[in-house]
Short mmCIF file of C-alpha atoms in Angstrom, two decimals:
data_model
loop_
_atom_site.label_atom_id
_atom_site.label_comp_id
_atom_site.label_asym_id
_atom_site.label_seq_id
_atom_site.Cartn_x
_atom_site.Cartn_y
_atom_site.Cartn_z
CA UNK Z 290 -28.62 -10.71 9.23
CA UNK Z 291 -30.77 -7.89 9.96
CA UNK Z 292 -29.93 -5.11 12.17
CA UNK Z 293 -32.51 -2.43 13.47
CA UNK Z 294 -31.14 1.06 13.81
CA UNK Z 295 -33.07 4.45 14.42
CA UNK Z 296 -33.39 7.11 12.10
CA UNK Z 297 -34.98 10.06 13.81
CA UNK Z 298 -37.97 8.50 15.21
CA UNK Z 299 -38.47 5.73 12.64
CA UNK Z 300 -36.93 2.10 12.74
CA UNK Z 301 -35.38 0.77 9.61
CA UNK Z 302 -33.83 -2.64 9.02
CA UNK Z 303 -30.10 -3.06 7.84
CA UNK Z 304 -29.14 -6.16 6.15
CA UNK Z 305 -25.64 -7.43 5.77
CA UNK Z 306 -25.02 -9.06 2.32
CA UNK Z 307 -21.94 -10.86 0.98
CA UNK Z 308 -22.46 -9.49 -2.61
CA UNK Z 309 -21.41 -5.87 -3.09
CA UNK Z 310 -24.11 -3.11 -3.33
CA UNK Z 311 -24.78 0.76 -2.88
CA UNK Z 312 -25.47 1.32 0.85
CA UNK Z 313 -28.15 4.05 0.85
CA UNK Z 314 -27.75 4.26 4.54
CA UNK Z 315 -24.64 3.84 6.66
CA UNK Z 316 -24.52 4.68 10.41
CA UNK Z 317 -21.37 2.96 12.02
CA UNK Z 318 -21.58 5.37 15.05
CA UNK Z 319 -24.94 3.96 15.87
CA UNK Z 320 -24.15 1.09 18.41
CA UNK Z 321 -27.22 -1.16 17.61
CA UNK Z 322 -26.62 -0.58 13.67
CA UNK Z 323 -22.91 -1.43 14.09
CA UNK Z 324 -23.20 -4.44 16.24
CA UNK Z 325 -26.23 -5.91 14.53
CA UNK Z 326 -24.54 -6.01 11.04
CA UNK Z 327 -22.43 -3.00 10.20
CA UNK Z 328 -19.61 -4.24 11.83
CA UNK Z 329 -19.66 -7.30 9.45
CA UNK Z 330 -20.03 -5.14 6.37
CA UNK Z 331 -17.19 -2.89 7.40
CA UNK Z 332 -15.05 -5.80 7.93
CA UNK Z 333 -15.89 -7.37 4.71
CA UNK Z 334 -14.93 -4.33 2.80
CA UNK Z 335 -11.74 -3.79 4.96
CA UNK Z 336 -10.54 -7.26 4.01
CA UNK Z 337 -10.96 -6.58 0.13
CA UNK Z 338 -9.60 -3.19 0.43
CA UNK Z 339 -6.50 -4.46 2.31
CA UNK Z 340 -5.92 -7.25 -0.52
CA UNK Z 341 -6.18 -4.56 -3.33
CA UNK Z 342 -4.07 -2.09 -1.65
CA UNK Z 343 -1.28 -4.54 -0.76
CA UNK Z 344 -1.08 -5.52 -4.43
CA UNK Z 345 -0.97 -1.67 -5.21
CA UNK Z 346 2.12 -1.16 -2.83
CA UNK Z 347 3.78 -4.45 -4.32
CA UNK Z 348 3.65 -2.97 -7.81
CA UNK Z 349 4.67 0.39 -6.67
CA UNK Z 350 7.97 -0.86 -5.13
CA UNK Z 351 8.71 -3.23 -7.80
CA UNK Z 352 11.64 -0.95 -9.10
CA UNK Z 353 13.35 -0.73 -5.70
CA UNK Z 354 14.38 -4.26 -5.96
CA UNK Z 355 14.34 -4.87 -9.76
CA UNK Z 356 17.09 -2.13 -10.49
CA UNK Z 357 19.64 -4.08 -8.34
CA UNK Z 358 19.37 -6.83 -10.95
CA UNK Z 359 19.25 -4.97 -14.10
CA UNK Z 360 22.92 -4.37 -14.42
CA UNK Z 361 23.46 -8.32 -14.28
CA UNK Z 362 20.63 -8.36 -16.93
CA UNK Z 363 22.74 -6.55 -19.36
CA UNK Z 364 21.44 -2.91 -18.89
CA UNK Z 365 24.71 -0.76 -19.06
CA UNK Z 366 23.41 2.13 -17.08
CA UNK Z 367 23.17 0.06 -13.86
CA UNK Z 368 26.21 -2.08 -14.30
CA UNK Z 369 28.21 -0.45 -11.76
CA UNK Z 370 25.62 -0.32 -8.82
CA UNK Z 371 27.16 -3.20 -7.06
CA UNK Z 372 30.56 -1.43 -6.85
CA UNK Z 373 29.17 1.87 -5.68
CA UNK Z 374 29.57 3.57 -9.09
CA UNK Z 375 28.13 7.25 -8.63
CA UNK Z 376 26.44 7.23 -12.10
CA UNK Z 377 24.94 3.85 -11.44
CA UNK Z 378 23.75 4.73 -8.08
CA UNK Z 379 22.22 7.95 -9.30
CA UNK Z 380 20.36 6.03 -12.15
CA UNK Z 381 19.00 3.56 -9.62
CA UNK Z 382 17.69 6.11 -7.26
CA UNK Z 383 16.15 8.14 -10.15
CA UNK Z 384 14.28 4.86 -11.34
CA UNK Z 385 13.19 4.33 -7.90
CA UNK Z 386 11.99 7.84 -7.01
CA UNK Z 387 9.94 8.39 -10.15
CA UNK Z 388 7.17 5.75 -9.06
CA UNK Z 389 7.24 7.51 -5.72
CA UNK Z 390 6.63 10.90 -7.38
CA UNK Z 391 3.95 9.69 -9.58
CA UNK Z 392 2.10 7.69 -6.93
CA UNK Z 393 2.13 11.01 -4.82
CA UNK Z 394 0.72 12.84 -7.59
CA UNK Z 395 -1.94 10.45 -8.31
CA UNK Z 396 -3.17 10.41 -4.41
CA UNK Z 397 -5.29 13.51 -4.84
CA UNK Z 398 -7.49 12.54 -7.78
CA UNK Z 399 -7.65 9.04 -6.42
CA UNK Z 400 -9.25 10.41 -3.26
CA UNK Z 401 -11.73 12.53 -5.07
CA UNK Z 402 -12.82 9.48 -7.18
CA UNK Z 403 -14.29 7.58 -4.15
CA UNK Z 404 -17.24 10.14 -3.75
CA UNK Z 405 -17.47 10.26 -7.54
CA UNK Z 406 -17.59 6.57 -8.53
CA UNK Z 407 -17.94 4.68 -5.35
CA UNK Z 408 -15.54 2.46 -3.49
CA UNK Z 409 -16.32 -0.71 -5.18
CA UNK Z 410 -15.93 0.43 -8.72
CA UNK Z 411 -12.85 2.60 -8.08
CA UNK Z 412 -11.06 -0.15 -5.97
CA UNK Z 413 -11.68 -2.57 -9.17
CA UNK Z 414 -10.49 0.03 -11.47
CA UNK Z 415 -7.57 0.97 -9.37
CA UNK Z 416 -6.55 -2.81 -9.05
CA UNK Z 417 -7.06 -3.52 -12.88
CA UNK Z 418 -4.74 -0.76 -13.63
CA UNK Z 419 -1.73 -2.46 -12.05
CA UNK Z 420 -1.77 -4.69 -15.24
CA UNK Z 421 -0.09 -1.93 -17.14
CA UNK Z 422 3.27 -1.50 -15.47
CA UNK Z 423 3.69 -5.20 -14.68
CA UNK Z 424 2.99 -6.53 -18.31
CA UNK Z 425 5.00 -3.53 -19.67
CA UNK Z 426 7.90 -4.10 -17.39
CA UNK Z 427 7.95 -7.78 -18.37
CA UNK Z 428 8.10 -7.07 -22.07
CA UNK Z 429 10.73 -4.60 -22.28
CA UNK Z 430 13.02 -6.10 -19.79
CA UNK Z 431 13.66 -8.80 -22.43
CA UNK Z 432 14.59 -6.35 -24.97
CA UNK Z 433 18.15 -5.75 -24.19
CA UNK Z 434 18.66 -2.77 -26.29
CA UNK Z 435 15.72 -0.85 -24.33
CA UNK Z 436 17.01 2.59 -23.36
CA UNK Z 437 16.75 4.19 -19.86
CA UNK Z 438 14.12 6.36 -20.72
CA UNK Z 439 11.75 3.59 -21.66
CA UNK Z 440 12.15 2.18 -18.18
CA UNK Z 441 11.66 5.52 -16.60
CA UNK Z 442 8.19 5.57 -18.47
CA UNK Z 443 7.35 2.09 -16.95
CA UNK Z 444 8.57 3.25 -13.52
CA UNK Z 445 6.20 6.16 -13.76
CA UNK Z 446 3.52 3.84 -14.54
CA UNK Z 447 4.09 1.81 -11.45
CA UNK Z 448 3.10 4.96 -9.74
CA UNK Z 449 -0.59 4.06 -10.09
CA UNK Z 450 -0.03 1.30 -7.13
CA UNK Z 451 0.82 4.58 -4.98
CA UNK Z 452 -2.47 6.31 -6.01
CA UNK Z 453 -4.31 3.29 -4.50
CA UNK Z 454 -3.42 4.33 -0.98
CA UNK Z 455 -5.52 7.30 -0.83
CA UNK Z 456 -8.69 6.00 -2.33
CA UNK Z 457 -8.52 3.06 -0.13
CA UNK Z 458 -7.96 5.15 3.24
CA UNK Z 459 -10.69 7.60 2.07
CA UNK Z 460 -12.86 4.77 1.48
CA UNK Z 461 -12.53 2.71 4.64
CA UNK Z 462 -12.73 5.93 6.77
CA UNK Z 463 -16.43 6.21 6.00
CA UNK Z 464 -17.09 2.49 7.16
CA UNK Z 465 -16.03 2.44 10.85
CA UNK Z 466 -17.25 4.52 13.72
CA UNK Z 467 -15.06 7.34 15.18
CA UNK Z 468 -13.62 5.14 18.21
CA UNK Z 469 -12.58 2.36 15.89
CA UNK Z 470 -11.09 4.43 12.93
CA UNK Z 471 -7.78 4.63 14.23
CA UNK Z 472 -7.23 0.82 14.36
CA UNK Z 473 -8.96 0.21 10.99
CA UNK Z 474 -7.22 2.92 9.05
CA UNK Z 475 -3.87 1.23 10.52
CA UNK Z 476 -4.87 -2.34 9.73
CA UNK Z 477 -5.89 -0.96 5.91
CA UNK Z 478 -2.62 0.90 5.66
CA UNK Z 479 -0.47 -1.70 7.01
CA UNK Z 480 -1.78 -4.22 4.73
CA UNK Z 481 -0.70 -2.06 1.67
CA UNK Z 482 2.76 -1.38 3.51
CA UNK Z 483 3.21 -5.01 3.80
CA UNK Z 484 3.08 -5.05 0.17
CA UNK Z 485 6.61 -3.51 0.13
CA UNK Z 486 8.22 -6.06 2.34
CA UNK Z 487 6.72 -9.11 0.43
CA UNK Z 488 8.08 -7.55 -2.79
CA UNK Z 489 11.33 -6.98 -1.37
CA UNK Z 490 11.34 -10.56 -0.07
CA UNK Z 491 9.88 -12.51 -2.98
CA UNK Z 492 11.47 -10.74 -6.05
CA UNK Z 493 15.03 -11.43 -5.09
CA UNK Z 494 14.08 -15.21 -4.47
CA UNK Z 495 12.19 -15.41 -8.09
CA UNK Z 496 15.02 -13.57 -9.78
CA UNK Z 497 17.52 -16.05 -8.23
CA UNK Z 498 15.22 -18.90 -9.00
CA UNK Z 499 15.05 -17.74 -12.65
CA UNK Z 500 18.63 -17.54 -13.15
CA UNK Z 501 19.20 -21.07 -11.60
CA UNK Z 502 16.71 -22.61 -13.88
CA UNK Z 503 18.41 -21.01 -16.94
CA UNK Z 504 21.86 -19.58 -16.50
CA UNK Z 505 23.59 -16.94 -14.47
CA UNK Z 506 24.09 -14.61 -17.42
CA UNK Z 507 22.16 -11.56 -18.65
CA UNK Z 508 19.49 -13.69 -20.26
CA UNK Z 509 19.16 -15.61 -17.10
CA UNK Z 510 18.70 -12.51 -15.01
CA UNK Z 511 16.05 -11.10 -17.61
CA UNK Z 512 14.12 -14.42 -17.29
CA UNK Z 513 14.21 -14.00 -13.38
CA UNK Z 514 13.00 -10.45 -13.36
CA UNK Z 515 10.12 -11.46 -15.82
CA UNK Z 516 9.02 -14.27 -13.52
CA UNK Z 517 9.23 -11.90 -10.52
CA UNK Z 518 7.06 -9.38 -12.10
CA UNK Z 519 4.42 -11.85 -13.62
CA UNK Z 520 3.73 -13.60 -10.44
CA UNK Z 521 1.52 -10.55 -9.47
CA UNK Z 522 -0.77 -10.70 -12.58
CA UNK Z 523 -3.05 -13.56 -11.12
CA UNK Z 524 -3.58 -11.83 -7.83
CA UNK Z 525 -4.28 -8.52 -9.56
CA UNK Z 526 -7.01 -10.27 -11.45
CA UNK Z 527 -8.44 -11.57 -8.31
CA UNK Z 528 -8.58 -8.34 -6.55
CA UNK Z 529 -10.42 -6.82 -9.43
CA UNK Z 530 -13.03 -9.48 -9.47
CA UNK Z 531 -13.30 -9.68 -5.75
CA UNK Z 532 -13.73 -5.77 -5.41
CA UNK Z 533 -16.48 -5.86 -8.19
CA UNK Z 534 -18.35 -8.78 -6.80
CA UNK Z 535 -18.09 -8.17 -2.94
CA UNK Z 536 -17.26 -4.62 -1.90
CA UNK Z 537 -19.88 -2.04 -1.18
CA UNK Z 538 -20.26 1.76 -1.97
CA UNK Z 539 -21.80 4.25 0.61
CA UNK Z 540 -24.21 6.74 -1.01
CA UNK Z 541 -23.58 9.38 1.60
CA UNK Z 542 -19.72 9.32 0.81
CA UNK Z 543 -20.44 12.13 -1.48
CA UNK Z 544 -18.31 15.28 -2.23
CA UNK Z 545 -20.44 18.42 -1.17
CA UNK Z 546 -17.91 20.77 -2.75
CA UNK Z 547 -18.06 22.88 0.68
CA UNK Z 548 -16.43 20.10 2.42
CA UNK Z 549 -13.50 19.99 0.01
CA UNK Z 550 -13.12 23.62 0.15
CA UNK Z 551 -13.10 23.75 4.00
CA UNK Z 552 -10.47 21.01 4.00
CA UNK Z 553 -8.20 22.44 1.55
CA UNK Z 554 -8.22 25.91 3.28
CA UNK Z 555 -7.92 24.66 6.67
CA UNK Z 556 -4.40 25.24 8.02
CA UNK Z 557 -4.25 21.64 9.66
CA UNK Z 558 -4.62 19.96 6.50
CA UNK Z 559 -0.96 21.43 5.60
CA UNK Z 560 0.46 21.05 8.88
CA UNK Z 561 -0.42 17.24 8.83
CA UNK Z 562 0.90 17.10 5.20
CA UNK Z 563 4.22 18.63 6.59
CA UNK Z 564 4.33 15.76 9.19
CA UNK Z 565 3.38 13.06 7.02
CA UNK Z 566 6.33 13.85 4.83
CA UNK Z 567 8.37 12.83 7.87
CA UNK Z 568 6.60 9.83 8.72
CA UNK Z 569 5.11 8.25 5.48
CA UNK Z 570 7.59 9.92 3.22
CA UNK Z 571 10.39 8.31 5.22
CA UNK Z 572 8.95 5.06 5.18
CA UNK Z 573 8.26 4.92 1.25
CA UNK Z 574 11.51 6.51 0.49
CA UNK Z 575 13.68 4.58 2.54
CA UNK Z 576 11.67 1.33 1.25
CA UNK Z 577 12.31 2.15 -2.30
CA UNK Z 578 16.11 3.00 -1.65
CA UNK Z 579 17.04 0.44 1.10
CA UNK Z 580 18.11 -2.34 -1.49
CA UNK Z 581 20.22 0.25 -3.32
CA UNK Z 582 21.61 1.68 -0.14
CA UNK Z 583 22.75 -1.62 1.24
CA UNK Z 584 24.29 -2.80 -2.19
CA UNK Z 585 26.29 0.56 -2.59
CA UNK Z 586 27.35 0.78 1.13
CA UNK Z 587 28.37 -2.84 1.82
CA UNK Z 588 29.21 -4.21 -1.64
CA UNK Z 589 31.06 -7.25 0.13
CA UNK Z 590 27.56 -8.74 1.09
CA UNK Z 591 27.07 -9.49 -2.52
CA UNK Z 592 29.49 -12.20 -1.90
CA UNK Z 593 27.36 -13.99 0.85
CA UNK Z 594 24.89 -16.27 -0.70
CA UNK Z 595 21.63 -16.03 1.23
CA UNK Z 596 22.19 -12.41 2.32
CA UNK Z 597 22.03 -11.63 -1.46
CA UNK Z 598 19.41 -13.97 -2.27
CA UNK Z 599 17.08 -12.19 0.33
CA UNK Z 600 17.64 -8.79 -1.05
CA UNK Z 601 20.29 -7.98 1.24
CA UNK Z 602 17.61 -8.14 4.13
CA UNK Z 603 16.07 -5.00 2.78
CA UNK Z 604 12.83 -6.62 3.11
CA UNK Z 605 13.02 -6.62 6.88
CA UNK Z 606 12.80 -2.74 7.07
CA UNK Z 607 9.43 -2.58 5.12
CA UNK Z 608 8.08 -5.54 7.14
CA UNK Z 609 8.64 -4.20 10.49
CA UNK Z 610 7.53 -0.65 9.51
CA UNK Z 611 4.28 -2.35 8.17
CA UNK Z 612 3.61 -4.19 11.43
CA UNK Z 613 4.07 -1.42 13.51
CA UNK Z 614 1.57 0.98 11.81
CA UNK Z 615 -1.46 -0.49 13.30
CA UNK Z 616 0.11 -0.40 16.69
CA UNK Z 617 0.55 3.44 15.98
CA UNK Z 618 -3.18 3.79 15.20
CA UNK Z 619 -4.19 1.80 18.20
CA UNK Z 620 -2.29 3.34 20.95
CA UNK Z 621 -3.28 6.66 19.50
CA UNK Z 622 -6.78 5.71 20.08
CA UNK Z 623 -5.96 5.67 23.74
CA UNK Z 624 -3.32 8.31 24.40
CA UNK Z 625 -3.64 10.67 21.58
CA UNK Z 626 -2.01 10.78 18.18
CA UNK Z 627 -0.15 14.05 18.84
CA UNK Z 628 1.78 12.66 22.06
CA UNK Z 629 3.01 9.47 19.94
CA UNK Z 630 4.05 11.32 16.83
CA UNK Z 631 6.31 13.87 18.93
CA UNK Z 632 8.00 10.84 20.44
CA UNK Z 633 8.37 9.15 17.07
CA UNK Z 634 10.17 11.93 15.49
CA UNK Z 635 12.49 12.35 18.41
CA UNK Z 636 13.31 8.73 18.09
CA UNK Z 637 13.73 8.92 14.37
CA UNK Z 638 16.27 11.76 14.64
CA UNK Z 639 18.18 9.20 17.21
CA UNK Z 640 17.95 6.21 14.48
CA UNK Z 641 19.48 8.56 11.83
CA UNK Z 642 22.43 9.32 14.21
CA UNK Z 643 23.12 5.69 14.89
CA UNK Z 644 22.77 4.96 11.07
CA UNK Z 645 25.58 7.57 10.48
CA UNK Z 646 27.81 5.95 13.26
CA UNK Z 647 27.12 2.61 11.59
CA UNK Z 648 28.60 3.85 8.31
CA UNK Z 649 31.61 5.32 10.20
CA UNK Z 650 32.31 2.22 11.84
CA UNK Z 651 31.69 0.20 8.59
CA UNK Z 652 29.39 -2.07 10.92
CA UNK Z 653 26.59 -3.76 8.80
CA UNK Z 654 24.77 -5.31 12.14
CA UNK Z 655 24.34 -1.88 13.59
CA UNK Z 656 23.64 -0.35 10.17
CA UNK Z 657 20.62 -2.82 9.74
CA UNK Z 658 19.57 -2.48 13.16
CA UNK Z 659 19.40 1.23 13.23
CA UNK Z 660 17.44 1.08 9.92
CA UNK Z 661 15.20 -1.35 11.43
CA UNK Z 662 14.49 1.18 14.45
CA UNK Z 663 13.95 3.91 11.92
CA UNK Z 664 11.44 1.72 9.97
CA UNK Z 665 9.44 0.77 13.17
CA UNK Z 666 9.26 4.37 14.13
CA UNK Z 667 7.89 5.57 10.59
CA UNK Z 668 5.16 2.78 10.78
CA UNK Z 669 4.11 3.97 14.28
CA UNK Z 670 4.29 7.53 13.17
CA UNK Z 671 2.05 6.71 9.96
CA UNK Z 672 -0.49 5.20 12.43
CA UNK Z 673 -0.66 8.11 14.63
CA UNK Z 674 -0.60 10.94 12.28
CA UNK Z 675 -3.41 9.18 10.24
CA UNK Z 676 -5.30 8.98 13.68
CA UNK Z 677 -5.04 12.70 14.12
CA UNK Z 678 -6.86 13.58 10.76
CA UNK Z 679 -10.47 12.62 11.81
CA UNK Z 680 -9.82 13.82 15.25
CA UNK Z 681 -8.92 17.35 13.99
CA UNK Z 682 -11.81 17.55 11.44
CA UNK Z 683 -14.22 16.37 14.09
CA UNK Z 684 -13.18 19.21 16.22
CA UNK Z 685 -13.44 21.67 13.52
CA UNK Z 686 -16.81 20.57 12.67
CA UNK Z 687 -18.14 20.57 16.12
CA UNK Z 688 -16.90 24.12 16.46
CA UNK Z 689 -18.80 25.06 13.47
CA UNK Z 690 -22.00 23.22 14.56
CA UNK Z 691 -21.83 25.19 17.83
CA UNK Z 692 -21.45 28.41 16.06
CA UNK Z 693 -24.08 27.81 13.29
CA UNK Z 694 -26.64 25.81 15.06
CA UNK Z 695 -25.78 22.83 12.98
CA UNK Z 696 -27.22 19.31 14.07
CA UNK Z 697 -24.69 16.84 15.69
CA UNK Z 698 -25.59 14.49 12.63
CA UNK Z 699 -24.74 17.09 10.01
CA UNK Z 700 -21.52 18.00 11.82
CA UNK Z 701 -20.52 14.42 11.89
CA UNK Z 702 -21.26 13.76 8.20
CA UNK Z 703 -19.48 17.08 7.25
CA UNK Z 704 -16.16 15.96 9.26
CA UNK Z 705 -16.02 12.66 7.53
CA UNK Z 706 -16.24 14.33 4.06
CA UNK Z 707 -13.58 16.91 5.16
CA UNK Z 708 -11.44 14.36 6.46
CA UNK Z 709 -11.69 12.17 3.33
CA UNK Z 710 -10.61 15.27 1.16
CA UNK Z 711 -7.73 16.02 3.77
CA UNK Z 712 -6.49 12.48 3.51
CA UNK Z 713 -5.95 12.65 -0.24
CA UNK Z 714 -3.95 15.87 -0.03
CA UNK Z 715 -2.11 14.51 3.07
CA UNK Z 716 -1.34 11.27 1.56
CA UNK Z 717 -0.23 12.89 -1.74
CA UNK Z 718 2.24 15.72 0.11
CA UNK Z 719 3.49 12.68 2.31
CA UNK Z 720 4.28 10.27 -0.54
CA UNK Z 721 6.11 13.26 -2.21
CA UNK Z 722 8.26 13.20 0.64
CA UNK Z 723 9.50 9.84 -0.36
CA UNK Z 724 10.65 11.21 -3.86
CA UNK Z 725 12.32 14.21 -2.23
CA UNK Z 726 14.12 11.85 0.19
CA UNK Z 727 15.64 9.59 -2.64
CA UNK Z 728 16.57 12.81 -4.65
CA UNK Z 729 18.29 14.34 -1.75
CA UNK Z 730 20.35 11.07 -1.45
CA UNK Z 731 20.92 11.02 -5.05
CA UNK Z 732 22.20 14.77 -5.22
CA UNK Z 733 24.21 14.39 -2.11
CA UNK Z 734 26.01 11.38 -3.57
CA UNK Z 735 26.55 13.22 -6.84
CA UNK Z 736 27.71 16.73 -5.39
CA UNK Z 737 29.49 15.39 -2.22
CA UNK Z 738 30.63 11.91 -2.94
CA UNK Z 739 28.68 10.85 -0.07
CA UNK Z 740 24.87 10.35 1.35
CA UNK Z 741 26.03 11.78 4.81
CA UNK Z 742 24.88 15.27 4.19
CA UNK Z 743 21.39 14.07 3.38
CA UNK Z 744 21.07 11.96 6.40
CA UNK Z 745 22.15 14.69 8.81
CA UNK Z 746 19.57 16.93 7.01
CA UNK Z 747 16.84 14.11 7.72
CA UNK Z 748 17.80 14.37 11.63
CA UNK Z 749 17.42 17.92 11.77
CA UNK Z 750 14.06 17.72 9.97
CA UNK Z 751 12.73 15.23 12.06
CA UNK Z 752 13.47 17.41 15.26
CA UNK Z 753 11.85 20.35 13.58
CA UNK Z 754 8.58 18.06 12.83
CA UNK Z 755 8.68 17.17 16.56
CA UNK Z 756 8.70 20.81 17.44
CA UNK Z 757 5.73 21.52 14.88
CA UNK Z 758 3.58 18.74 16.04
CA UNK Z 759 4.12 20.09 19.85
CA UNK Z 760 3.25 23.87 18.82
CA UNK Z 761 0.16 22.81 17.18
CA UNK Z 762 -1.27 19.88 18.88
CA UNK Z 763 0.35 19.44 22.48
CA UNK Z 764 0.46 23.01 23.89
CA UNK Z 765 -2.28 23.54 26.37
CA UNK Z 766 -4.23 25.80 24.48
CA UNK Z 767 -4.08 23.66 21.55
CA UNK Z 768 -3.81 20.00 22.84
CA UNK Z 769 -5.91 17.15 21.23
CA UNK Z 770 -7.94 15.57 24.13
CA UNK Z 771 -7.40 12.06 24.90
CA UNK Z 772 -10.88 10.90 23.74
CA UNK Z 773 -10.91 10.91 19.82
CA UNK Z 774 -14.43 12.33 19.79
CA UNK Z 775 -13.86 15.40 21.56
CA UNK Z 776 -12.95 18.79 20.15
CA UNK Z 777 -9.54 20.20 21.08
CA UNK Z 778 -9.32 23.67 22.33
CA UNK Z 779 -8.96 26.97 20.24
CA UNK Z 780 -9.65 25.46 16.82
#
């Protein structure tokens, strides 16, 4: 299909192609360009990006489920997990938090890789990297004498799946016009986040299937774990091939040095990083820890067949959190991300209070419902905070354009580059919040014999984050306007 779009005073064609290529010119905010063919190209890239990122999250979160079966597979350092043994719980949280930390650290270089290598090549590379932790775990879990440090290394390697998020989000942010960016980023992120839920659903089923096909002994559990890990390999190969063949790279999505410097020295990059700790850090931290928390706090559920088979229903948390994320971006396009984010943090504090009440009453139904509420709110908050980022940098670029005589086109391009750089930093800091959350649970359990102090600290942190959001983005002199394309005052 051929589109005609204006570049200055000249008319140039744009042709949509199924095969991947370098796009020398990309103007998503040009209505004619977008409707005639740009939309199809952007949607194509979004689809392949979602698939690759989904697998990245699936591999990243594998350890959250695998640790709950490794004790039965014959690894003594996790043998007491089902009985709430503090040492086993601590070891499990260490194994689940390690990929979180590595994934967070990789998000910054992964973001910078998009301007350097292009979205198509780097999406293929990042997908192919997922073969290392999957094949490695499948091998070593079948070596019964493998020490814990080897599994820590493998858990760290699984962190490459977490790095995929920032490269994917930075890449997709270039493809969509300003008014559709929130929904597109929400869909892209939700597709990745959904990988957490599908892993927590599928892995326990495959582990159970593996033990039934062999025997309910350590060897059977090792076979089940192997089966649950290798199932992702064919999909990883398909994602790698699909990205290489069909995705596009945008030539103008290049680093200009100055944009990165402006983003990294902008206070709003760090304010948004702090807020993203509360939303995405909570989502990924609790997603990794939820199977362990259920098994440690409600060990009697291990006797109830299908609840155990379904991973103690832990997959539901990531599932509802994933599906609520696009809603956060969509509604923020209409009412403003800051307003939505304040409400999210207030609701998250309430959800934590309900979780503590459920533990006090030893009520699993209330515990599950309260956690599902928390996950829904983290998903909405992920979408609303990410929607704020392009608005903030668009406002910054508009202010500089007015002050320095920069053209609107130059200001828009600069804003996109800065937002792309900021996404890497914000995503990295936010994901590191998942590591901090799990470590807080682990240290609270070790030092106080209870996770309650950590949960109360979370509630206080969420209230503080709501206040920070209001202070920077909702006070009358700082408020982000309802229309995303408008600058907010006093920036």
